[in-house]
mmCIF file of C-alpha atoms in Angstrom:
data_model
loop_
_atom_site.group_PDB
_atom_site.id
_atom_site.type_symbol
_atom_site.label_atom_id
_atom_site.label_comp_id
_atom_site.label_asym_id
_atom_site.label_seq_id
_atom_site.Cartn_x
_atom_site.Cartn_y
_atom_site.Cartn_z
ATOM 1 C CA MET A 1 140.418 8.923 17.165
ATOM 2 C CA ILE A 2 139.122 5.595 18.576
ATOM 3 C CA LYS A 3 137.969 4.548 15.079
ATOM 4 C CA GLU A 4 141.334 5.404 13.518
ATOM 5 C CA LYS A 5 143.184 3.407 16.198
ATOM 6 C CA ARG A 6 140.933 0.440 15.548
ATOM 7 C CA ILE A 7 141.476 0.690 11.792
ATOM 8 C CA ASN A 8 145.257 0.701 12.310
ATOM 9 C CA LYS A 9 144.998 -2.331 14.595
ATOM 10 C CA ILE A 10 142.953 -4.129 11.983
ATOM 11 C CA LYS A 11 145.539 -3.357 9.331
ATOM 12 C CA ASN A 12 148.349 -4.639 11.546
ATOM 13 C CA TYR A 13 146.404 -7.779 12.430
ATOM 14 C CA VAL A 14 145.663 -8.650 8.807
ATOM 15 C CA SER A 15 149.243 -7.901 7.818
ATOM 16 C CA LYS A 16 150.490 -10.333 10.456
ATOM 17 C CA HIS A 17 148.128 -13.119 9.395
ATOM 18 C CA ASP A 18 148.079 -12.435 5.615
ATOM 19 C CA SER A 19 144.341 -13.081 5.316
ATOM 20 C CA VAL A 20 141.523 -13.043 7.860
ATOM 21 C CA SER A 21 137.758 -13.766 7.837
ATOM 22 C CA LEU A 22 135.187 -11.130 8.750
ATOM 23 C CA ASP A 23 133.938 -13.296 11.580
ATOM 24 C CA GLU A 24 137.420 -13.500 13.089
ATOM 25 C CA LEU A 25 137.763 -9.694 12.973
ATOM 26 C CA VAL A 26 134.365 -9.285 14.635
ATOM 27 C CA SER A 27 135.452 -11.611 17.440
ATOM 28 C CA ILE A 28 138.954 -10.097 17.891
ATOM 29 C CA PHE A 29 137.832 -6.438 17.923
ATOM 30 C CA ASP A 30 134.454 -7.004 19.626
ATOM 31 C CA VAL A 31 132.427 -4.840 17.222
ATOM 32 C CA SER A 32 129.560 -5.542 14.868
ATOM 33 C CA LYS A 33 130.063 -6.971 11.404
ATOM 34 C CA ASN A 34 128.790 -3.703 9.843
ATOM 35 C CA THR A 35 131.484 -1.775 11.759
ATOM 36 C CA ILE A 36 134.147 -4.183 10.559
ATOM 37 C CA ARG A 37 132.911 -3.819 6.977
ATOM 38 C CA ARG A 38 133.126 -0.010 7.197
ATOM 39 C CA ASP A 39 136.639 -0.155 8.678
ATOM 40 C CA ILE A 40 137.786 -2.577 6.038
ATOM 41 C CA GLN A 41 136.410 -0.368 3.293
ATOM 42 C CA VAL A 42 138.563 2.490 4.628
ATOM 43 C CA LEU A 43 141.642 0.294 4.343
ATOM 44 C CA VAL A 44 140.634 -0.948 0.899
ATOM 45 C CA ASP A 45 140.233 2.634 -0.310
ATOM 46 C CA ARG A 46 143.723 3.404 1.059
ATOM 47 C CA GLY A 47 145.130 0.506 -0.916
ATOM 48 C CA LYS A 48 146.221 -1.393 2.223
ATOM 49 C CA LEU A 49 143.853 -4.387 2.038
ATOM 50 C CA LYS A 50 141.910 -6.281 -0.560
ATOM 51 C CA LYS A 51 138.527 -7.935 -0.140
ATOM 52 C CA VAL A 52 138.272 -11.684 -0.744
ATOM 53 C CA TYR A 53 135.323 -14.020 -0.342
ATOM 54 C CA GLY A 54 134.287 -14.010 3.340
ATOM 55 C CA GLY A 55 137.175 -11.845 4.472
ATOM 56 C CA VAL A 56 140.098 -9.640 3.651
ATOM 57 C CA THR A 57 143.787 -10.031 2.696
ATOM 58 C CA VAL A 58 146.847 -7.869 2.450
ATOM 59 C CA ASN A 59 147.020 -6.004 -0.838
ATOM 60 C CA HIS A 60 150.031 -7.471 -2.688
ATOM 61 C CA LYS A 61 152.877 -5.036 -2.893
ATOM 62 C CA THR A 62 153.107 -3.448 -6.288
ATOM 63 C CA LEU A 63 156.414 -3.245 -8.090
ATOM 64 C CA GLU A 64 158.163 0.047 -7.465
ATOM 65 C CA SER A 65 160.727 1.549 -9.831
ATOM 66 C CA ILE A 66 164.350 0.759 -9.106
ATOM 67 C CA GLN A 67 164.982 4.474 -8.486
ATOM 68 C CA ASP A 68 162.424 4.558 -5.692
ATOM 69 C CA ARG A 69 163.727 1.364 -4.097
ATOM 70 C CA LYS A 70 167.320 2.599 -4.107
ATOM 71 C CA LYS A 71 166.335 5.465 -1.774
ATOM 72 C CA ARG A 72 165.238 3.191 1.084
ATOM 73 C CA ASN A 73 167.477 1.876 3.858
ATOM 74 C CA LYS A 74 170.720 2.805 2.136
ATOM 75 C CA ASP A 75 172.958 2.336 5.206
ATOM 76 C CA GLN A 76 171.381 -0.991 6.075
ATOM 77 C CA LYS A 77 171.798 -2.273 2.508
ATOM 78 C CA ALA A 78 175.466 -1.191 2.481
ATOM 79 C CA SER A 79 176.186 -3.199 5.625
ATOM 80 C CA ILE A 80 174.435 -6.253 4.175
ATOM 81 C CA VAL A 81 176.329 -6.234 0.865
ATOM 82 C CA LYS A 82 179.659 -5.682 2.622
ATOM 83 C CA GLU A 83 179.018 -8.822 4.660
ATOM 84 C CA ALA A 84 177.861 -10.768 1.569
ATOM 85 C CA SER A 85 181.003 -9.843 -0.362
ATOM 86 C CA ARG A 86 183.128 -11.712 2.207
ATOM 87 C CA PHE A 87 181.726 -14.964 0.784
ATOM 88 C CA VAL A 88 183.003 -14.239 -2.726
ATOM 89 C CA GLU A 89 186.423 -15.668 -3.642
ATOM 90 C CA ASP A 90 188.665 -15.303 -6.671
ATOM 91 C CA GLY A 91 187.649 -17.762 -9.366
ATOM 92 C CA ASP A 92 184.022 -18.068 -8.240
ATOM 93 C CA SER A 93 181.155 -18.274 -10.692
ATOM 94 C CA ILE A 94 178.333 -16.272 -9.122
ATOM 95 C CA PHE A 95 174.872 -14.927 -9.938
ATOM 96 C CA ILE A 96 173.996 -11.389 -8.826
ATOM 97 C CA ASP A 97 170.308 -10.579 -8.854
ATOM 98 C CA SER A 98 168.870 -7.308 -10.106
ATOM 99 C CA GLY A 99 167.717 -6.041 -6.703
ATOM 100 C CA THR A 100 168.907 -2.692 -5.364
ATOM 101 C CA THR A 101 170.700 -4.410 -2.503
ATOM 102 C CA THR A 102 172.429 -7.159 -4.460
ATOM 103 C CA ILE A 103 173.698 -4.806 -7.187
ATOM 104 C CA GLU A 104 175.681 -2.851 -4.606
ATOM 105 C CA MET A 105 177.821 -5.931 -4.024
ATOM 106 C CA PHE A 106 179.689 -4.876 -7.153
ATOM 107 C CA GLU A 107 181.684 -2.159 -5.324
ATOM 108 C CA TYR A 108 183.228 -4.803 -3.052
ATOM 109 C CA ILE A 109 184.045 -7.467 -5.664
ATOM 110 C CA LYS A 110 184.922 -5.437 -8.772
ATOM 111 C CA ASP A 111 188.674 -6.086 -8.524
ATOM 112 C CA ARG A 112 188.436 -9.880 -8.317
ATOM 113 C CA ASN A 113 188.653 -12.535 -10.978
ATOM 114 C CA LEU A 114 185.076 -13.753 -11.340
ATOM 115 C CA LEU A 115 182.488 -15.074 -13.739
ATOM 116 C CA ILE A 116 179.295 -13.186 -12.999
ATOM 117 C CA PHE A 117 175.872 -14.194 -14.279
ATOM 118 C CA THR A 118 173.229 -11.482 -14.061
ATOM 119 C CA ASN A 119 170.066 -10.124 -15.591
ATOM 120 C CA SER A 120 170.869 -6.567 -14.438
ATOM 121 C CA ILE A 121 171.682 -3.965 -17.061
ATOM 122 C CA GLU A 122 173.232 -1.682 -14.458
ATOM 123 C CA LEU A 123 175.662 -4.302 -13.288
ATOM 124 C CA VAL A 124 176.862 -4.988 -16.862
ATOM 125 C CA VAL A 125 177.515 -1.270 -17.381
ATOM 126 C CA ARG A 126 179.416 -0.995 -14.084
ATOM 127 C CA ALA A 127 181.534 -4.009 -15.032
ATOM 128 C CA LEU A 128 182.735 -2.680 -18.424
ATOM 129 C CA PRO A 129 186.015 -1.059 -17.169
ATOM 130 C CA TYR A 130 187.078 -4.161 -15.162
ATOM 131 C CA LYS A 131 188.916 -6.685 -17.392
ATOM 132 C CA GLU A 132 189.157 -9.419 -14.722
ATOM 133 C CA LEU A 133 185.369 -9.646 -14.577
ATOM 134 C CA ASN A 134 183.732 -12.002 -17.086
ATOM 135 C CA VAL A 135 180.066 -11.194 -17.288
ATOM 136 C CA MET A 136 177.306 -13.384 -18.750
ATOM 137 C CA LEU A 137 174.099 -11.401 -19.273
ATOM 138 C CA ILE A 138 170.947 -13.511 -19.157
ATOM 139 C CA GLY A 139 168.631 -11.891 -21.679
ATOM 140 C CA GLY A 140 164.920 -11.900 -22.212
ATOM 141 C CA MET A 141 162.255 -9.219 -22.077
ATOM 142 C CA LEU A 142 163.330 -5.827 -20.735
ATOM 143 C CA ASP A 143 161.588 -4.747 -17.521
ATOM 144 C CA ARG A 144 162.089 -1.001 -17.320
ATOM 145 C CA LYS A 145 160.963 -0.782 -13.675
ATOM 146 C CA THR A 146 163.826 -2.973 -12.553
ATOM 147 C CA ASP A 147 166.382 -2.182 -15.326
ATOM 148 C CA SER A 148 166.740 -5.889 -15.904
ATOM 149 C CA PHE A 149 165.803 -8.719 -18.210
ATOM 150 C CA GLY A 150 163.102 -11.210 -17.266
ATOM 151 C CA ASP A 151 161.054 -13.961 -18.883
ATOM 152 C CA PRO A 152 164.251 -15.457 -20.397
ATOM 153 C CA ARG A 153 163.983 -17.659 -23.513
ATOM 154 C CA ASN A 154 167.445 -19.155 -23.161
ATOM 155 C CA LEU A 155 167.518 -20.856 -19.797
ATOM 156 C CA ASP A 156 169.190 -23.875 -21.441
ATOM 157 C CA LEU A 157 172.307 -21.636 -21.574
ATOM 158 C CA LEU A 158 172.635 -22.076 -17.816
ATOM 159 C CA SER A 159 172.754 -25.874 -18.108
ATOM 160 C CA ASN A 160 176.302 -25.614 -19.430
ATOM 161 C CA TYR A 161 177.583 -23.754 -16.366
ATOM 162 C CA ASN A 162 177.931 -24.488 -12.648
ATOM 163 C CA ILE A 163 176.953 -21.473 -10.579
ATOM 164 C CA LYS A 164 178.721 -21.731 -7.269
ATOM 165 C CA LYS A 165 177.007 -18.942 -5.365
ATOM 166 C CA ALA A 166 173.787 -17.029 -6.042
ATOM 167 C CA PHE A 167 173.097 -13.701 -4.341
ATOM 168 C CA MET A 168 169.345 -13.154 -4.462
ATOM 169 C CA ALA A 169 166.989 -10.291 -3.767
ATOM 170 C CA SER A 170 163.366 -10.424 -2.660
ATOM 171 C CA THR A 171 160.332 -8.187 -2.311
ATOM 172 C CA GLY A 172 159.600 -9.890 0.975
ATOM 173 C CA ILE A 173 159.936 -13.131 2.886
ATOM 174 C CA SER A 174 157.590 -14.938 5.269
ATOM 175 C CA LEU A 175 157.358 -18.344 6.855
ATOM 176 C CA SER A 176 154.023 -18.944 5.144
ATOM 177 C CA ASN A 177 154.842 -17.628 1.620
ATOM 178 C CA GLY A 178 158.578 -18.228 1.388
ATOM 179 C CA VAL A 179 160.784 -15.953 -0.770
ATOM 180 C CA THR A 180 158.696 -13.707 -3.007
ATOM 181 C CA ASN A 181 159.019 -11.280 -5.846
ATOM 182 C CA ALA A 182 156.798 -8.541 -7.305
ATOM 183 C CA SER A 183 157.871 -8.954 -10.952
ATOM 184 C CA PRO A 184 156.292 -11.855 -12.866
ATOM 185 C CA LEU A 185 158.910 -11.381 -15.633
ATOM 186 C CA GLU A 186 161.839 -12.150 -13.285
ATOM 187 C CA SER A 187 160.332 -14.972 -11.249
ATOM 188 C CA GLN A 188 161.011 -17.891 -13.598
ATOM 189 C CA LEU A 189 164.671 -16.882 -13.848
ATOM 190 C CA LYS A 190 164.948 -16.611 -10.052
ATOM 191 C CA LYS A 191 163.486 -20.112 -9.666
ATOM 192 C CA GLU A 192 165.956 -21.528 -12.189
ATOM 193 C CA ILE A 193 168.963 -19.832 -10.543
ATOM 194 C CA VAL A 194 168.046 -21.155 -7.088
ATOM 195 C CA HIS A 195 167.691 -24.638 -8.544
ATOM 196 C CA ARG A 196 171.051 -24.544 -10.329
ATOM 197 C CA SER A 197 173.255 -22.900 -7.685
ATOM 198 C CA SER A 198 175.370 -24.766 -5.155
ATOM 199 C CA GLU A 199 174.807 -22.109 -2.484
ATOM 200 C CA VAL A 200 172.047 -19.539 -2.281
ATOM 201 C CA PHE A 201 172.431 -16.291 -0.361
ATOM 202 C CA LEU A 202 169.385 -14.149 0.312
ATOM 203 C CA LEU A 203 170.067 -10.455 0.994
ATOM 204 C CA VAL A 204 167.140 -8.732 2.733
ATOM 205 C CA ASP A 205 166.935 -5.777 5.103
ATOM 206 C CA HIS A 206 164.711 -5.958 8.170
ATOM 207 C CA ASP A 207 161.742 -4.360 6.392
ATOM 208 C CA LYS A 208 161.350 -7.446 4.166
ATOM 209 C CA PHE A 209 160.459 -9.869 6.932
ATOM 210 C CA ASP A 210 156.755 -10.850 7.235
ATOM 211 C CA LYS A 211 156.102 -9.208 3.869
ATOM 212 C CA TYR A 212 155.320 -10.868 0.559
ATOM 213 C CA GLY A 213 155.051 -10.032 -3.119
ATOM 214 C CA LEU A 214 152.965 -11.389 -5.949
ATOM 215 C CA ILE A 215 154.919 -14.584 -6.684
ATOM 216 C CA THR A 216 156.846 -17.074 -4.553
ATOM 217 C CA TYR A 217 160.011 -18.086 -6.379
ATOM 218 C CA CYS A 218 161.412 -20.471 -3.768
ATOM 219 C CA GLY A 219 160.793 -21.771 -0.277
ATOM 220 C CA LEU A 220 162.803 -20.482 2.639
ATOM 221 C CA ASP A 221 164.170 -23.974 3.103
ATOM 222 C CA GLU A 222 165.896 -23.653 -0.312
ATOM 223 C CA ILE A 223 168.075 -20.804 1.029
ATOM 224 C CA ASP A 224 171.478 -21.541 2.511
ATOM 225 C CA TYR A 225 172.286 -18.093 3.943
ATOM 226 C CA ILE A 226 170.051 -15.177 4.975
ATOM 227 C CA LEU A 227 171.947 -11.926 5.304
ATOM 228 C CA THR A 228 170.142 -9.033 7.015
ATOM 229 C CA ASP A 229 170.806 -5.959 9.151
ATOM 230 C CA VAL A 230 168.681 -6.754 12.212
ATOM 231 C CA ALA A 231 168.093 -10.154 13.820
ATOM 232 C CA PRO A 232 164.547 -11.321 12.984
ATOM 233 C CA ASP A 233 162.159 -12.625 15.601
ATOM 234 C CA THR A 234 162.533 -16.084 17.134
ATOM 235 C CA ALA A 235 160.190 -17.772 14.681
ATOM 236 C CA TYR A 236 162.751 -17.103 11.927
ATOM 237 C CA THR A 237 165.803 -18.038 13.988
ATOM 238 C CA GLU A 238 164.164 -21.307 15.024
ATOM 239 C CA TYR A 239 163.194 -22.041 11.400
ATOM 240 C CA ALA A 240 166.776 -21.308 10.262
ATOM 241 C CA GLY A 241 168.152 -23.680 12.897
ATOM 242 C CA LYS A 242 165.830 -26.496 11.889
ATOM 243 C CA ASN A 243 166.575 -26.122 8.192
ATOM 244 C CA ASN A 244 170.345 -25.608 8.330
ATOM 245 C CA ILE A 245 170.122 -21.986 7.204
ATOM 246 C CA GLN A 246 172.953 -19.698 8.254
ATOM 247 C CA LEU A 247 171.550 -16.432 9.559
ATOM 248 C CA VAL A 248 174.087 -13.631 9.170
ATOM 249 C CA VAL A 249 173.352 -10.247 10.794
ATOM 250 C CA SER A 250 175.557 -7.422 9.517
ATOM 251 C CA HIS A 251 176.944 -4.620 11.713
#
């Protein structure tokens, strides 16, 4: 029982700091280096951590299927997208990302007159019956885990349009790694959308804070609005204040 508690504390400590040296863990937990090595091996075998030279790091989150992601935090996501939809006005040109949270914005904006850019197959299908919605699908290589197109070959298409508001999804965000994504195929498109949009809205539930995926697609300071369901800790609120980021907590 004592060993298992220590292993859990090690996992939490590494998760908080992203990567840690063996010597630091020995000092923090006041055990021998051999004990730390054995505990780390347990966490590596469980897929929680990954060994690096001289230490250990969090195992990057693998990309889950869109069906699995839809099942998590449904109520929280619903409150976030309802709040996000308040920022959409008739006549807007917007980008809606392929994340399970952002896609649900559709139910709140489907009766408006909009130009929607997206890489989401599901959003295009949902939009078919609504004549007031003009949809521009950004193509590329199909990613079946996200039901979306990534690795686009026609980014020049976006240079002819002004995207007023981009509603972005993320695998996780952190002060050290910024806004991250687990799909390499989608990351270049996300970077381009953030760069070309007048306002960028990031929709993330509370589970996404202090987590990170494989690729950083923009810095937190490139975001204009963070919409979430629970107020994050003071480090994030202070960062938002210093960088003119509007932090919106849904109810």
